[in-house]
Amino acid sequence: MFLTGKDNDDRFDDGLKIKNKIINSDFFIINSPVYSLNVSSDIKVLIDRISPWSHIFKLLGKQGLTVTVGTGRGHLEVEAYLDHMFTSFGMNLLDNLTFVNDNEINSFDFENLIQNIIESYANKDKFKVPLLLEMQYEEHKRLIRKQPKEYYEYRFWNENGLFDSSSLQEFFNHRNTLT
């Protein structure tokens, strides 16, 4: 995938269909139960399959949230992992929700969450790129610039103007003024 931009496993499953749904969604919610102090295997496979997106910031500015559900230990680790991974793809996470028992789920203020989702979507063009993502951008810019020009990542950066921007925030702002 890093060389061609194509995931060979997409030929054997619905991976491409799922990726397109993520990309085309207005708001993305990723949910994982806690299994053995980690995300479920299905979520791990999804993250592994889209991990190259962290090099091209495929979800830059996409609104979303993470949800972790567990009954014991491990929920903090899963929440941190989901937050880190989806932020590294460029996602603007509204929140990281964690539920450890039925009472928390039953008493949760879903109406307030829905209102926050609507407000965040209305203000999606005002996304402020986090410092950690800016640091990731600088590192990738330096490394990808050294790649052979025929590599997918190099071509993506070159064709989309990522090399030309002084920051990921500048790239995001410029990209949004074109759409």
C-alpha positions as a Python dict, from the first residue, in 0.01 Angstrom:
ca = {
    (1, 'M'): (0, 0, 0),
    (2, 'F'): (281, 242, 79),
    (3, 'L'): (426, 192, -267),
    (4, 'T'): (116, 166, -484),
    (5, 'G'): (-166, 317, -279),
    (6, 'K'): (-362, -5, -318),
    (7, 'D'): (-446, -261, -50),
    (8, 'N'): (-416, -605, -208),
    (9, 'D'): (-656, -749, 50),
    (10, 'D'): (-936, -532, -93),
    (11, 'R'): (-971, -794, -369),
    (12, 'F'): (-1084, -1053, -114),
    (13, 'D'): (-1324, -865, 112),
    (14, 'D'): (-1526, -546, 153),
    (15, 'G'): (-1223, -343, 266),
    (16, 'L'): (-1250, -89, -16),
    (17, 'K'): (-1623, -49, 43),
    (18, 'I'): (-1564, 14, 415),
    (19, 'K'): (-1280, 260, 345),
    (20, 'N'): (-1499, 453, 101),
    (21, 'K'): (-1777, 472, 360),
    (22, 'I'): (-1531, 616, 613),
    (23, 'I'): (-1396, 870, 364),
    (24, 'N'): (-1741, 975, 243),
    (25, 'S'): (-1902, 996, 587),
    (26, 'D'): (-2000, 1332, 732),
    (27, 'F'): (-1921, 1215, 1084),
    (28, 'F'): (-1738, 898, 1182),
    (29, 'I'): (-1786, 703, 1506),
    (30, 'I'): (-1540, 425, 1582),
    (31, 'N'): (-1638, 187, 1858),
    (32, 'S'): (-1451, -99, 2017),
    (33, 'P'): (-1516, -326, 2308),
    (34, 'V'): (-1222, -398, 2534),
    (35, 'Y'): (-1086, -747, 2462),
    (36, 'S'): (-779, -867, 2650),
    (37, 'L'): (-684, -508, 2739),
    (38, 'N'): (-697, -407, 2372),
    (39, 'V'): (-928, -319, 2084),
    (40, 'S'): (-1121, -603, 1923),
    (41, 'S'): (-945, -795, 1647),
    (42, 'D'): (-1187, -655, 1387),
    (43, 'I'): (-1102, -297, 1482),
    (44, 'K'): (-730, -381, 1489),
    (45, 'V'): (-752, -525, 1136),
    (46, 'L'): (-936, -212, 1017),
    (47, 'I'): (-671, 14, 1170),
    (48, 'D'): (-392, -196, 1020),
    (49, 'R'): (-557, -178, 678),
    (50, 'I'): (-591, 202, 688),
    (51, 'S'): (-263, 272, 869),
    (52, 'P'): (-101, 419, 555),
    (53, 'W'): (-357, 699, 583),
    (54, 'S'): (-151, 840, 869),
    (55, 'H'): (123, 926, 616),
    (56, 'I'): (-115, 1119, 389),
    (57, 'F'): (-359, 1254, 652),
    (58, 'K'): (-647, 1095, 464),
    (59, 'L'): (-906, 1196, 725),
    (60, 'L'): (-775, 1549, 779),
    (61, 'G'): (-1046, 1751, 950),
    (62, 'K'): (-1308, 1473, 936),
    (63, 'Q'): (-1531, 1500, 1240),
    (64, 'G'): (-1564, 1196, 1462),
    (65, 'L'): (-1555, 1039, 1803),
    (66, 'T'): (-1434, 720, 1963),
    (67, 'V'): (-1639, 495, 2188),
    (68, 'T'): (-1488, 232, 2417),
    (69, 'V'): (-1701, -21, 2600),
    (70, 'G'): (-1569, -251, 2870),
    (71, 'T'): (-1651, -386, 3212),
    (72, 'G'): (-1310, -396, 3370),
    (73, 'R'): (-954, -301, 3302),
    (74, 'G'): (-819, -193, 2967),
    (75, 'H'): (-1065, 78, 2873),
    (76, 'L'): (-811, 357, 2926),
    (77, 'E'): (-560, 184, 2699),
    (78, 'V'): (-819, 124, 2428),
    (79, 'E'): (-943, 483, 2448),
    (80, 'A'): (-585, 615, 2421),
    (81, 'Y'): (-507, 385, 2127),
    (82, 'L'): (-818, 481, 1932),
    (83, 'D'): (-757, 849, 2002),
    (84, 'H'): (-395, 828, 1890),
    (85, 'M'): (-464, 630, 1574),
    (86, 'F'): (-758, 832, 1445),
    (87, 'T'): (-592, 1161, 1532),
    (88, 'S'): (-285, 1046, 1335),
    (89, 'F'): (-512, 992, 1032),
    (90, 'G'): (-607, 1360, 1068),
    (91, 'M'): (-946, 1313, 1230),
    (92, 'N'): (-1089, 1591, 1444),
    (93, 'L'): (-1215, 1394, 1743),
    (94, 'L'): (-1507, 1558, 1917),
    (95, 'D'): (-1478, 1325, 2216),
    (96, 'N'): (-1353, 992, 2344),
    (97, 'L'): (-1643, 823, 2518),
    (98, 'T'): (-1585, 532, 2754),
    (99, 'F'): (-1856, 322, 2912),
    (100, 'V'): (-1766, 65, 3176),
    (101, 'N'): (-2115, -38, 3291),
    (102, 'D'): (-2480, -29, 3190),
    (103, 'N'): (-2559, 256, 3430),
    (104, 'E'): (-2317, 486, 3247),
    (105, 'I'): (-2475, 403, 2913),
    (106, 'N'): (-2831, 439, 3043),
    (107, 'S'): (-2763, 773, 3212),
    (108, 'F'): (-2551, 924, 2933),
    (109, 'D'): (-2680, 1250, 2784),
    (110, 'F'): (-2712, 1143, 2420),
    (111, 'E'): (-2916, 1453, 2330),
    (112, 'N'): (-2626, 1674, 2434),
    (113, 'L'): (-2385, 1457, 2234),
    (114, 'I'): (-2605, 1486, 1925),
    (115, 'Q'): (-2616, 1864, 1967),
    (116, 'N'): (-2235, 1873, 1999),
    (117, 'I'): (-2202, 1662, 1683),
    (118, 'I'): (-2428, 1899, 1490),
    (119, 'E'): (-2236, 2203, 1614),
    (120, 'S'): (-1898, 2048, 1536),
    (121, 'Y'): (-2012, 1957, 1186),
    (122, 'A'): (-2137, 2310, 1129),
    (123, 'N'): (-1791, 2438, 1229),
    (124, 'K'): (-1585, 2170, 1054),
    (125, 'D'): (-1399, 2426, 842),
    (126, 'K'): (-1261, 2585, 1160),
    (127, 'F'): (-1061, 2273, 1248),
    (128, 'K'): (-744, 2355, 1442),
    (129, 'V'): (-469, 2104, 1366),
    (130, 'P'): (-326, 1972, 1694),
    (131, 'L'): (45, 2022, 1765),
    (132, 'L'): (109, 1647, 1763),
    (133, 'L'): (-33, 1624, 1410),
    (134, 'E'): (178, 1922, 1298),
    (135, 'M'): (485, 1741, 1431),
    (136, 'Q'): (381, 1427, 1244),
    (137, 'Y'): (339, 1637, 928),
    (138, 'E'): (690, 1779, 958),
    (139, 'E'): (841, 1434, 1012),
    (140, 'H'): (651, 1278, 722),
    (141, 'K'): (735, 1573, 498),
    (142, 'R'): (1104, 1520, 560),
    (143, 'L'): (1088, 1141, 513),
    (144, 'I'): (849, 1128, 216),
    (145, 'R'): (1047, 1393, 29),
    (146, 'K'): (1335, 1138, 22),
    (147, 'Q'): (1120, 864, -133),
    (148, 'P'): (1149, 773, -500),
    (149, 'K'): (913, 992, -702),
    (150, 'E'): (713, 691, -828),
    (151, 'Y'): (605, 587, -476),
    (152, 'Y'): (239, 645, -400),
    (153, 'E'): (303, 859, -91),
    (154, 'Y'): (545, 1087, -275),
    (155, 'R'): (304, 1124, -565),
    (156, 'F'): (13, 1193, -327),
    (157, 'W'): (206, 1461, -139),
    (158, 'N'): (330, 1619, -460),
    (159, 'E'): (-5, 1615, -643),
    (160, 'N'): (-202, 1745, -343),
    (161, 'G'): (38, 2024, -242),
    (162, 'L'): (143, 1880, 94),
    (163, 'F'): (510, 1952, 14),
    (164, 'D'): (425, 2314, -72),
    (165, 'S'): (254, 2397, 256),
    (166, 'S'): (447, 2536, 550),
    (167, 'S'): (218, 2355, 795),
    (168, 'L'): (-62, 2103, 797),
    (169, 'Q'): (-294, 2382, 912),
    (170, 'E'): (-201, 2584, 604),
    (171, 'F'): (-268, 2280, 383),
    (172, 'F'): (-606, 2221, 551),
    (173, 'N'): (-709, 2586, 518),
    (174, 'H'): (-601, 2602, 153),
    (175, 'R'): (-771, 2273, 66),
    (176, 'N'): (-1098, 2390, 223),
    (177, 'T'): (-1098, 2719, 34),
    (178, 'L'): (-1082, 2520, -292),
    (179, 'T'): (-1386, 2307, -214),
}
